[in-house]
JSON list of C-alpha atoms in Angstrom, two decimals:
[
{"chain": "R", "resi": 11, "resn": "UNK", "atom": "CA", "xyz": [-124.81, 22.98, -92.88]},
{"chain": "R", "resi": 12, "resn": "UNK", "atom": "CA", "xyz": [-123.30, 20.01, -91.03]},
{"chain": "R", "resi": 13, "resn": "UNK", "atom": "CA", "xyz": [-126.73, 18.70, -90.08]},
{"chain": "R", "resi": 14, "resn": "UNK", "atom": "CA", "xyz": [-127.99, 19.05, -93.66]},
{"chain": "R", "resi": 15, "resn": "UNK", "atom": "CA", "xyz": [-125.01, 17.13, -95.02]},
{"chain": "R", "resi": 16, "resn": "UNK", "atom": "CA", "xyz": [-125.44, 14.48, -92.33]},
{"chain": "R", "resi": 17, "resn": "UNK", "atom": "CA", "xyz": [-129.11, 14.03, -93.20]},
{"chain": "R", "resi": 18, "resn": "UNK", "atom": "CA", "xyz": [-128.40, 13.78, -96.91]},
{"chain": "R", "resi": 19, "resn": "UNK", "atom": "CA", "xyz": [-125.65, 11.21, -96.32]},
{"chain": "R", "resi": 20, "resn": "UNK", "atom": "CA", "xyz": [-127.91, 9.16, -94.08]},
{"chain": "R", "resi": 21, "resn": "UNK", "atom": "CA", "xyz": [-130.76, 9.45, -96.56]},
{"chain": "R", "resi": 22, "resn": "UNK", "atom": "CA", "xyz": [-128.46, 8.43, -99.41]},
{"chain": "R", "resi": 23, "resn": "UNK", "atom": "CA", "xyz": [-127.24, 5.33, -97.56]},
{"chain": "R", "resi": 24, "resn": "UNK", "atom": "CA", "xyz": [-130.83, 4.36, -96.77]},
{"chain": "R", "resi": 25, "resn": "UNK", "atom": "CA", "xyz": [-131.81, 4.75, -100.44]},
{"chain": "R", "resi": 26, "resn": "UNK", "atom": "CA", "xyz": [-128.84, 2.62, -101.53]},
{"chain": "R", "resi": 27, "resn": "UNK", "atom": "CA", "xyz": [-129.89, -0.09, -99.08]},
{"chain": "R", "resi": 28, "resn": "UNK", "atom": "CA", "xyz": [-133.53, -0.02, -100.25]},
{"chain": "R", "resi": 29, "resn": "UNK", "atom": "CA", "xyz": [-132.52, -0.02, -103.92]},
{"chain": "R", "resi": 30, "resn": "UNK", "atom": "CA", "xyz": [-130.20, -3.03, -103.53]},
{"chain": "R", "resi": 31, "resn": "UNK", "atom": "CA", "xyz": [-132.74, -5.02, -101.51]},
{"chain": "R", "resi": 32, "resn": "UNK", "atom": "CA", "xyz": [-135.64, -4.39, -103.88]},
{"chain": "R", "resi": 33, "resn": "UNK", "atom": "CA", "xyz": [-133.60, -4.45, -107.09]},
{"chain": "R", "resi": 34, "resn": "UNK", "atom": "CA", "xyz": [-131.44, -7.49, -106.36]},
{"chain": "R", "resi": 35, "resn": "UNK", "atom": "CA", "xyz": [-132.44, -9.36, -103.21]},
{"chain": "R", "resi": 36, "resn": "UNK", "atom": "CA", "xyz": [-136.20, -9.67, -103.83]},
{"chain": "R", "resi": 37, "resn": "UNK", "atom": "CA", "xyz": [-136.01, -11.15, -107.36]},
{"chain": "R", "resi": 38, "resn": "UNK", "atom": "CA", "xyz": [-133.00, -13.25, -106.30]},
{"chain": "R", "resi": 39, "resn": "UNK", "atom": "CA", "xyz": [-135.02, -14.80, -103.47]},
{"chain": "R", "resi": 40, "resn": "UNK", "atom": "CA", "xyz": [-137.78, -15.69, -105.95]},
{"chain": "R", "resi": 41, "resn": "UNK", "atom": "CA", "xyz": [-135.18, -17.19, -108.26]},
{"chain": "R", "resi": 42, "resn": "UNK", "atom": "CA", "xyz": [-133.39, -19.22, -105.59]},
{"chain": "R", "resi": 43, "resn": "UNK", "atom": "CA", "xyz": [-136.49, -20.57, -103.84]},
{"chain": "R", "resi": 44, "resn": "UNK", "atom": "CA", "xyz": [-138.23, -21.38, -107.18]},
{"chain": "R", "resi": 45, "resn": "UNK", "atom": "CA", "xyz": [-141.51, -20.80, -105.36]},
{"chain": "R", "resi": 46, "resn": "UNK", "atom": "CA", "xyz": [-143.65, -20.04, -108.47]},
{"chain": "R", "resi": 47, "resn": "UNK", "atom": "CA", "xyz": [-142.84, -23.43, -110.08]},
{"chain": "R", "resi": 48, "resn": "UNK", "atom": "CA", "xyz": [-142.59, -25.63, -106.97]},
{"chain": "R", "resi": 49, "resn": "UNK", "atom": "CA", "xyz": [-145.89, -27.35, -107.69]},
{"chain": "R", "resi": 50, "resn": "UNK", "atom": "CA", "xyz": [-145.08, -27.97, -111.36]},
{"chain": "R", "resi": 51, "resn": "UNK", "atom": "CA", "xyz": [-143.50, -31.16, -112.64]},
{"chain": "R", "resi": 52, "resn": "UNK", "atom": "CA", "xyz": [-141.15, -29.12, -114.82]},
{"chain": "R", "resi": 53, "resn": "UNK", "atom": "CA", "xyz": [-139.88, -25.57, -115.06]},
{"chain": "R", "resi": 54, "resn": "UNK", "atom": "CA", "xyz": [-140.88, -25.63, -118.73]},
{"chain": "R", "resi": 55, "resn": "UNK", "atom": "CA", "xyz": [-144.34, -27.27, -118.94]},
{"chain": "R", "resi": 56, "resn": "UNK", "atom": "CA", "xyz": [-145.42, -25.58, -122.20]},
{"chain": "R", "resi": 57, "resn": "UNK", "atom": "CA", "xyz": [-149.11, -25.98, -121.40]},
{"chain": "R", "resi": 58, "resn": "UNK", "atom": "CA", "xyz": [-150.70, -22.52, -121.63]},
{"chain": "R", "resi": 59, "resn": "UNK", "atom": "CA", "xyz": [-153.03, -21.30, -124.38]},
{"chain": "R", "resi": 60, "resn": "UNK", "atom": "CA", "xyz": [-151.91, -19.35, -127.43]},
{"chain": "R", "resi": 61, "resn": "UNK", "atom": "CA", "xyz": [-153.60, -16.23, -126.04]},
{"chain": "R", "resi": 62, "resn": "UNK", "atom": "CA", "xyz": [-151.55, -16.51, -122.86]},
{"chain": "R", "resi": 63, "resn": "UNK", "atom": "CA", "xyz": [-148.36, -17.01, -124.85]},
{"chain": "R", "resi": 64, "resn": "UNK", "atom": "CA", "xyz": [-149.10, -13.87, -126.88]},
{"chain": "R", "resi": 65, "resn": "UNK", "atom": "CA", "xyz": [-149.60, -11.87, -123.67]},
{"chain": "R", "resi": 66, "resn": "UNK", "atom": "CA", "xyz": [-146.44, -13.38, -122.20]},
{"chain": "R", "resi": 67, "resn": "UNK", "atom": "CA", "xyz": [-144.46, -12.61, -125.35]},
{"chain": "R", "resi": 68, "resn": "UNK", "atom": "CA", "xyz": [-145.62, -8.98, -125.38]},
{"chain": "R", "resi": 69, "resn": "UNK", "atom": "CA", "xyz": [-144.86, -8.41, -121.70]},
{"chain": "R", "resi": 70, "resn": "UNK", "atom": "CA", "xyz": [-141.48, -10.11, -122.04]},
{"chain": "R", "resi": 71, "resn": "UNK", "atom": "CA", "xyz": [-140.63, -7.90, -125.00]},
{"chain": "R", "resi": 72, "resn": "UNK", "atom": "CA", "xyz": [-141.57, -4.86, -122.91]},
{"chain": "R", "resi": 73, "resn": "UNK", "atom": "CA", "xyz": [-139.29, -6.06, -120.12]},
{"chain": "R", "resi": 74, "resn": "UNK", "atom": "CA", "xyz": [-136.34, -6.42, -122.52]},
{"chain": "R", "resi": 75, "resn": "UNK", "atom": "CA", "xyz": [-136.99, -2.96, -123.99]},
{"chain": "R", "resi": 76, "resn": "UNK", "atom": "CA", "xyz": [-137.00, -1.53, -120.47]},
{"chain": "R", "resi": 77, "resn": "UNK", "atom": "CA", "xyz": [-133.72, -3.31, -119.75]},
{"chain": "R", "resi": 78, "resn": "UNK", "atom": "CA", "xyz": [-132.12, -1.87, -122.89]},
{"chain": "R", "resi": 79, "resn": "UNK", "atom": "CA", "xyz": [-133.33, 1.60, -121.89]},
{"chain": "R", "resi": 80, "resn": "UNK", "atom": "CA", "xyz": [-131.78, 1.03, -118.47]},
{"chain": "R", "resi": 81, "resn": "UNK", "atom": "CA", "xyz": [-128.43, 0.14, -120.06]},
{"chain": "R", "resi": 82, "resn": "UNK", "atom": "CA", "xyz": [-128.46, 3.19, -122.32]},
{"chain": "R", "resi": 83, "resn": "UNK", "atom": "CA", "xyz": [-129.41, 5.68, -119.62]},
{"chain": "R", "resi": 84, "resn": "UNK", "atom": "CA", "xyz": [-128.19, 4.66, -116.17]},
{"chain": "R", "resi": 85, "resn": "UNK", "atom": "CA", "xyz": [-125.17, 2.55, -117.08]},
{"chain": "R", "resi": 86, "resn": "UNK", "atom": "CA", "xyz": [-123.93, 5.19, -119.52]},
{"chain": "R", "resi": 87, "resn": "UNK", "atom": "CA", "xyz": [-124.14, 7.84, -116.80]},
{"chain": "R", "resi": 88, "resn": "UNK", "atom": "CA", "xyz": [-122.46, 5.64, -114.20]},
{"chain": "R", "resi": 89, "resn": "UNK", "atom": "CA", "xyz": [-119.70, 4.73, -116.65]},
{"chain": "R", "resi": 90, "resn": "UNK", "atom": "CA", "xyz": [-119.09, 8.39, -117.43]},
{"chain": "R", "resi": 91, "resn": "UNK", "atom": "CA", "xyz": [-118.79, 9.27, -113.75]},
{"chain": "R", "resi": 92, "resn": "UNK", "atom": "CA", "xyz": [-116.46, 6.34, -113.11]},
{"chain": "R", "resi": 93, "resn": "UNK", "atom": "CA", "xyz": [-114.12, 7.18, -116.00]},
{"chain": "R", "resi": 94, "resn": "UNK", "atom": "CA", "xyz": [-114.03, 10.97, -116.01]},
{"chain": "R", "resi": 95, "resn": "UNK", "atom": "CA", "xyz": [-114.87, 12.30, -112.54]},
{"chain": "R", "resi": 96, "resn": "UNK", "atom": "CA", "xyz": [-112.52, 12.07, -109.58]},
{"chain": "R", "resi": 97, "resn": "UNK", "atom": "CA", "xyz": [-115.01, 11.16, -106.87]},
{"chain": "R", "resi": 98, "resn": "UNK", "atom": "CA", "xyz": [-112.56, 9.85, -104.31]},
{"chain": "R", "resi": 99, "resn": "UNK", "atom": "CA", "xyz": [-112.21, 6.29, -103.06]},
{"chain": "R", "resi": 100, "resn": "UNK", "atom": "CA", "xyz": [-115.49, 5.97, -101.13]},
{"chain": "R", "resi": 101, "resn": "UNK", "atom": "CA", "xyz": [-117.74, 7.53, -103.80]},
{"chain": "R", "resi": 102, "resn": "UNK", "atom": "CA", "xyz": [-115.96, 5.56, -106.51]},
{"chain": "R", "resi": 103, "resn": "UNK", "atom": "CA", "xyz": [-116.85, 2.37, -104.65]},
{"chain": "R", "resi": 104, "resn": "UNK", "atom": "CA", "xyz": [-120.51, 3.42, -104.63]},
{"chain": "R", "resi": 105, "resn": "UNK", "atom": "CA", "xyz": [-120.37, 3.92, -108.41]},
{"chain": "R", "resi": 106, "resn": "UNK", "atom": "CA", "xyz": [-118.91, 0.43, -108.87]},
{"chain": "R", "resi": 107, "resn": "UNK", "atom": "CA", "xyz": [-121.52, -1.00, -106.50]},
{"chain": "R", "resi": 108, "resn": "UNK", "atom": "CA", "xyz": [-124.25, 0.74, -108.53]},
{"chain": "R", "resi": 109, "resn": "UNK", "atom": "CA", "xyz": [-122.96, -0.76, -111.80]},
{"chain": "R", "resi": 110, "resn": "UNK", "atom": "CA", "xyz": [-122.75, -4.26, -110.30]},
{"chain": "R", "resi": 111, "resn": "UNK", "atom": "CA", "xyz": [-126.21, -3.97, -108.74]},
{"chain": "R", "resi": 112, "resn": "UNK", "atom": "CA", "xyz": [-127.67, -2.93, -112.11]},
{"chain": "R", "resi": 113, "resn": "UNK", "atom": "CA", "xyz": [-126.29, -6.03, -113.82]},
{"chain": "R", "resi": 114, "resn": "UNK", "atom": "CA", "xyz": [-127.23, -8.30, -110.92]},
{"chain": "R", "resi": 115, "resn": "UNK", "atom": "CA", "xyz": [-130.71, -6.76, -110.78]},
{"chain": "R", "resi": 116, "resn": "UNK", "atom": "CA", "xyz": [-131.29, -7.26, -114.51]},
{"chain": "R", "resi": 117, "resn": "UNK", "atom": "CA", "xyz": [-130.26, -10.93, -114.33]},
{"chain": "R", "resi": 118, "resn": "UNK", "atom": "CA", "xyz": [-132.24, -11.64, -111.15]},
{"chain": "R", "resi": 119, "resn": "UNK", "atom": "CA", "xyz": [-135.38, -9.85, -112.35]},
{"chain": "R", "resi": 120, "resn": "UNK", "atom": "CA", "xyz": [-135.23, -11.68, -115.68]},
{"chain": "R", "resi": 121, "resn": "UNK", "atom": "CA", "xyz": [-134.94, -15.06, -113.96]},
{"chain": "R", "resi": 122, "resn": "UNK", "atom": "CA", "xyz": [-137.68, -14.22, -111.47]},
{"chain": "R", "resi": 123, "resn": "UNK", "atom": "CA", "xyz": [-140.07, -13.08, -114.22]},
{"chain": "R", "resi": 124, "resn": "UNK", "atom": "CA", "xyz": [-139.41, -16.31, -116.11]},
{"chain": "R", "resi": 125, "resn": "UNK", "atom": "CA", "xyz": [-140.45, -18.38, -113.09]},
{"chain": "R", "resi": 126, "resn": "UNK", "atom": "CA", "xyz": [-143.43, -16.14, -112.31]},
{"chain": "R", "resi": 127, "resn": "UNK", "atom": "CA", "xyz": [-144.75, -16.29, -115.86]},
{"chain": "R", "resi": 128, "resn": "UNK", "atom": "CA", "xyz": [-144.32, -20.07, -116.10]},
{"chain": "R", "resi": 129, "resn": "UNK", "atom": "CA", "xyz": [-145.82, -20.69, -112.66]},
{"chain": "R", "resi": 130, "resn": "UNK", "atom": "CA", "xyz": [-148.88, -18.52, -113.31]},
{"chain": "R", "resi": 131, "resn": "UNK", "atom": "CA", "xyz": [-149.35, -19.19, -117.02]},
{"chain": "R", "resi": 132, "resn": "UNK", "atom": "CA", "xyz": [-152.81, -20.66, -116.46]},
{"chain": "R", "resi": 133, "resn": "UNK", "atom": "CA", "xyz": [-153.98, -17.78, -114.27]},
{"chain": "R", "resi": 134, "resn": "UNK", "atom": "CA", "xyz": [-155.70, -14.54, -115.17]},
{"chain": "R", "resi": 135, "resn": "UNK", "atom": "CA", "xyz": [-153.98, -12.22, -117.63]},
{"chain": "R", "resi": 136, "resn": "UNK", "atom": "CA", "xyz": [-154.01, -9.43, -115.05]},
{"chain": "R", "resi": 137, "resn": "UNK", "atom": "CA", "xyz": [-151.72, -11.54, -112.84]},
{"chain": "R", "resi": 138, "resn": "UNK", "atom": "CA", "xyz": [-149.12, -11.66, -115.61]},
{"chain": "R", "resi": 139, "resn": "UNK", "atom": "CA", "xyz": [-149.41, -7.90, -116.12]},
{"chain": "R", "resi": 140, "resn": "UNK", "atom": "CA", "xyz": [-148.95, -7.23, -112.39]},
{"chain": "R", "resi": 141, "resn": "UNK", "atom": "CA", "xyz": [-145.95, -9.56, -112.23]},
{"chain": "R", "resi": 142, "resn": "UNK", "atom": "CA", "xyz": [-144.37, -7.84, -115.21]},
{"chain": "R", "resi": 143, "resn": "UNK", "atom": "CA", "xyz": [-144.92, -4.43, -113.63]},
{"chain": "R", "resi": 144, "resn": "UNK", "atom": "CA", "xyz": [-143.43, -5.69, -110.37]},
{"chain": "R", "resi": 145, "resn": "UNK", "atom": "CA", "xyz": [-140.22, -6.84, -112.07]},
{"chain": "R", "resi": 146, "resn": "UNK", "atom": "CA", "xyz": [-140.05, -3.59, -114.07]},
{"chain": "R", "resi": 147, "resn": "UNK", "atom": "CA", "xyz": [-140.35, -1.69, -110.78]},
{"chain": "R", "resi": 148, "resn": "UNK", "atom": "CA", "xyz": [-137.43, -3.71, -109.42]},
{"chain": "R", "resi": 149, "resn": "UNK", "atom": "CA", "xyz": [-135.30, -2.50, -112.34]},
{"chain": "R", "resi": 150, "resn": "UNK", "atom": "CA", "xyz": [-136.17, 1.16, -111.77]},
{"chain": "R", "resi": 151, "resn": "UNK", "atom": "CA", "xyz": [-136.57, 1.25, -107.98]},
{"chain": "R", "resi": 152, "resn": "UNK", "atom": "CA", "xyz": [-133.63, 3.63, -107.52]},
{"chain": "R", "resi": 153, "resn": "UNK", "atom": "CA", "xyz": [-135.37, 6.19, -109.75]},
{"chain": "R", "resi": 154, "resn": "UNK", "atom": "CA", "xyz": [-138.64, 5.79, -107.86]},
{"chain": "R", "resi": 155, "resn": "UNK", "atom": "CA", "xyz": [-137.30, 6.09, -104.31]},
{"chain": "R", "resi": 156, "resn": "UNK", "atom": "CA", "xyz": [-135.29, 9.28, -104.88]},
{"chain": "R", "resi": 157, "resn": "UNK", "atom": "CA", "xyz": [-137.43, 12.28, -103.97]},
{"chain": "R", "resi": 158, "resn": "UNK", "atom": "CA", "xyz": [-137.61, 15.38, -106.15]},
{"chain": "R", "resi": 159, "resn": "UNK", "atom": "CA", "xyz": [-135.66, 17.53, -103.69]},
{"chain": "R", "resi": 160, "resn": "UNK", "atom": "CA", "xyz": [-132.81, 15.02, -103.29]},
{"chain": "R", "resi": 161, "resn": "UNK", "atom": "CA", "xyz": [-132.84, 14.42, -107.05]},
{"chain": "R", "resi": 162, "resn": "UNK", "atom": "CA", "xyz": [-132.53, 18.15, -107.76]},
{"chain": "R", "resi": 163, "resn": "UNK", "atom": "CA", "xyz": [-129.68, 18.46, -105.27]},
{"chain": "R", "resi": 164, "resn": "UNK", "atom": "CA", "xyz": [-127.90, 15.50, -106.85]},
{"chain": "R", "resi": 165, "resn": "UNK", "atom": "CA", "xyz": [-128.34, 16.94, -110.34]},
{"chain": "R", "resi": 166, "resn": "UNK", "atom": "CA", "xyz": [-126.92, 20.27, -109.16]},
{"chain": "R", "resi": 167, "resn": "UNK", "atom": "CA", "xyz": [-123.89, 18.53, -107.67]},
{"chain": "R", "resi": 168, "resn": "UNK", "atom": "CA", "xyz": [-123.36, 16.51, -110.85]},
{"chain": "R", "resi": 169, "resn": "UNK", "atom": "CA", "xyz": [-123.51, 19.68, -112.95]},
{"chain": "R", "resi": 170, "resn": "UNK", "atom": "CA", "xyz": [-120.78, 21.20, -110.76]},
{"chain": "R", "resi": 171, "resn": "UNK", "atom": "CA", "xyz": [-118.38, 18.26, -111.03]},
{"chain": "R", "resi": 172, "resn": "UNK", "atom": "CA", "xyz": [-118.90, 17.54, -114.74]},
{"chain": "R", "resi": 173, "resn": "UNK", "atom": "CA", "xyz": [-117.70, 20.86, -116.12]},
{"chain": "R", "resi": 174, "resn": "UNK", "atom": "CA", "xyz": [-115.08, 20.37, -118.81]},
{"chain": "R", "resi": 175, "resn": "UNK", "atom": "CA", "xyz": [-112.22, 21.67, -116.67]},
{"chain": "R", "resi": 176, "resn": "UNK", "atom": "CA", "xyz": [-113.14, 19.20, -113.91]},
{"chain": "R", "resi": 177, "resn": "UNK", "atom": "CA", "xyz": [-113.16, 16.06, -116.05]},
{"chain": "R", "resi": 178, "resn": "UNK", "atom": "CA", "xyz": [-110.34, 13.57, -116.56]},
{"chain": "R", "resi": 179, "resn": "UNK", "atom": "CA", "xyz": [-108.09, 15.14, -113.92]},
{"chain": "R", "resi": 180, "resn": "UNK", "atom": "CA", "xyz": [-108.52, 18.59, -115.42]},
{"chain": "R", "resi": 181, "resn": "UNK", "atom": "CA", "xyz": [-107.71, 17.52, -118.98]},
{"chain": "R", "resi": 182, "resn": "UNK", "atom": "CA", "xyz": [-111.35, 17.80, -120.00]},
{"chain": "R", "resi": 183, "resn": "UNK", "atom": "CA", "xyz": [-113.07, 16.10, -122.90]},
{"chain": "R", "resi": 184, "resn": "UNK", "atom": "CA", "xyz": [-112.74, 18.89, -125.42]},
{"chain": "R", "resi": 185, "resn": "UNK", "atom": "CA", "xyz": [-114.87, 21.93, -126.02]},
{"chain": "R", "resi": 186, "resn": "UNK", "atom": "CA", "xyz": [-117.06, 22.59, -129.02]},
{"chain": "R", "resi": 187, "resn": "UNK", "atom": "CA", "xyz": [-114.97, 23.23, -132.14]},
{"chain": "R", "resi": 188, "resn": "UNK", "atom": "CA", "xyz": [-111.77, 21.94, -130.50]},
{"chain": "R", "resi": 189, "resn": "UNK", "atom": "CA", "xyz": [-110.05, 18.57, -130.73]},
{"chain": "R", "resi": 190, "resn": "UNK", "atom": "CA", "xyz": [-110.52, 15.98, -127.97]},
{"chain": "R", "resi": 191, "resn": "UNK", "atom": "CA", "xyz": [-107.42, 15.24, -125.84]},
{"chain": "R", "resi": 192, "resn": "UNK", "atom": "CA", "xyz": [-106.04, 11.76, -126.57]},
{"chain": "R", "resi": 193, "resn": "UNK", "atom": "CA", "xyz": [-106.50, 10.42, -123.03]},
{"chain": "R", "resi": 194, "resn": "UNK", "atom": "CA", "xyz": [-110.10, 11.61, -123.02]},
{"chain": "R", "resi": 195, "resn": "UNK", "atom": "CA", "xyz": [-110.69, 10.20, -126.49]},
{"chain": "R", "resi": 196, "resn": "UNK", "atom": "CA", "xyz": [-109.38, 6.79, -125.38]},
{"chain": "R", "resi": 197, "resn": "UNK", "atom": "CA", "xyz": [-111.77, 6.78, -122.44]},
{"chain": "R", "resi": 198, "resn": "UNK", "atom": "CA", "xyz": [-114.71, 7.80, -124.63]},
{"chain": "R", "resi": 199, "resn": "UNK", "atom": "CA", "xyz": [-113.82, 5.06, -127.12]},
{"chain": "R", "resi": 200, "resn": "UNK", "atom": "CA", "xyz": [-113.71, 2.51, -124.28]},
{"chain": "R", "resi": 201, "resn": "UNK", "atom": "CA", "xyz": [-117.11, 3.68, -123.01]},
{"chain": "R", "resi": 202, "resn": "UNK", "atom": "CA", "xyz": [-118.66, 3.43, -126.49]},
{"chain": "R", "resi": 203, "resn": "UNK", "atom": "CA", "xyz": [-117.19, -0.04, -127.05]},
{"chain": "R", "resi": 204, "resn": "UNK", "atom": "CA", "xyz": [-118.33, -1.24, -123.62]},
{"chain": "R", "resi": 205, "resn": "UNK", "atom": "CA", "xyz": [-121.84, 0.13, -124.22]},
{"chain": "R", "resi": 206, "resn": "UNK", "atom": "CA", "xyz": [-122.10, -1.62, -127.58]},
{"chain": "R", "resi": 207, "resn": "UNK", "atom": "CA", "xyz": [-120.88, -4.88, -126.05]},
{"chain": "R", "resi": 208, "resn": "UNK", "atom": "CA", "xyz": [-123.39, -4.67, -123.19]},
{"chain": "R", "resi": 209, "resn": "UNK", "atom": "CA", "xyz": [-126.26, -3.78, -125.52]},
{"chain": "R", "resi": 210, "resn": "UNK", "atom": "CA", "xyz": [-125.38, -6.63, -127.88]},
{"chain": "R", "resi": 211, "resn": "UNK", "atom": "CA", "xyz": [-125.29, -9.04, -124.95]},
{"chain": "R", "resi": 212, "resn": "UNK", "atom": "CA", "xyz": [-128.62, -7.79, -123.61]},
{"chain": "R", "resi": 213, "resn": "UNK", "atom": "CA", "xyz": [-130.29, -7.99, -127.04]},
{"chain": "R", "resi": 214, "resn": "UNK", "atom": "CA", "xyz": [-128.98, -11.51, -127.71]},
{"chain": "R", "resi": 215, "resn": "UNK", "atom": "CA", "xyz": [-129.79, -12.77, -124.21]},
{"chain": "R", "resi": 216, "resn": "UNK", "atom": "CA", "xyz": [-133.14, -10.98, -124.20]},
{"chain": "R", "resi": 217, "resn": "UNK", "atom": "CA", "xyz": [-134.16, -12.54, -127.51]},
{"chain": "R", "resi": 218, "resn": "UNK", "atom": "CA", "xyz": [-133.40, -16.03, -126.23]},
{"chain": "R", "resi": 219, "resn": "UNK", "atom": "CA", "xyz": [-135.13, -15.22, -122.94]},
{"chain": "R", "resi": 220, "resn": "UNK", "atom": "CA", "xyz": [-138.31, -14.05, -124.71]},
{"chain": "R", "resi": 221, "resn": "UNK", "atom": "CA", "xyz": [-138.41, -17.23, -126.79]},
{"chain": "R", "resi": 222, "resn": "UNK", "atom": "CA", "xyz": [-137.82, -19.35, -123.68]},
{"chain": "R", "resi": 223, "resn": "UNK", "atom": "CA", "xyz": [-140.54, -17.63, -121.64]},
{"chain": "R", "resi": 224, "resn": "UNK", "atom": "CA", "xyz": [-143.07, -17.83, -124.46]},
{"chain": "R", "resi": 225, "resn": "UNK", "atom": "CA", "xyz": [-142.37, -21.50, -125.14]},
{"chain": "R", "resi": 226, "resn": "UNK", "atom": "CA", "xyz": [-142.29, -22.66, -121.51]},
{"chain": "R", "resi": 227, "resn": "UNK", "atom": "CA", "xyz": [-145.49, -20.91, -120.44]}
]
């Protein structure tokens, strides 16, 4: 059992490292070096054809939809674990790191895709599609690198620690047909408010980003 736990811990750390590098570091390097637009006189040349702008608009809209889906699914789950499950100091730090890496990854991938689309606006449409898929992969790399066996084990562990009697220091979040304890209700209300705030920010920023990408291509 000790060897199995050791392997899983080592595997988990390796997956965290890969996820952070691909999700945050790779698009951040593209953003910092500005390599796609180095040969352009401006980062917003606005010189591509209408067909290219339509393709760019569609792919940018897809990217924003994927980002919203990411917020609804992964960030909601991470927020729930952070607020309701006593994971201990070390695991709690990993949850916070995961939340920060999601936000940093979304911002870096959005900036990188902007530069890639502008820098290759006069290239083949397939290049834009591949670049969009690459940035989408960066957003979901943690889902792609986790194998089925590790994912099943993680889901089993999560099911064990998210039983009602285990949540919120044993207070629970209320069973069906019963009232929700006040402390649990306050945490749920905070999670809902935070989710709405994040989604509103992503939608507003994403709309401006789509317009900017389409215009500058």
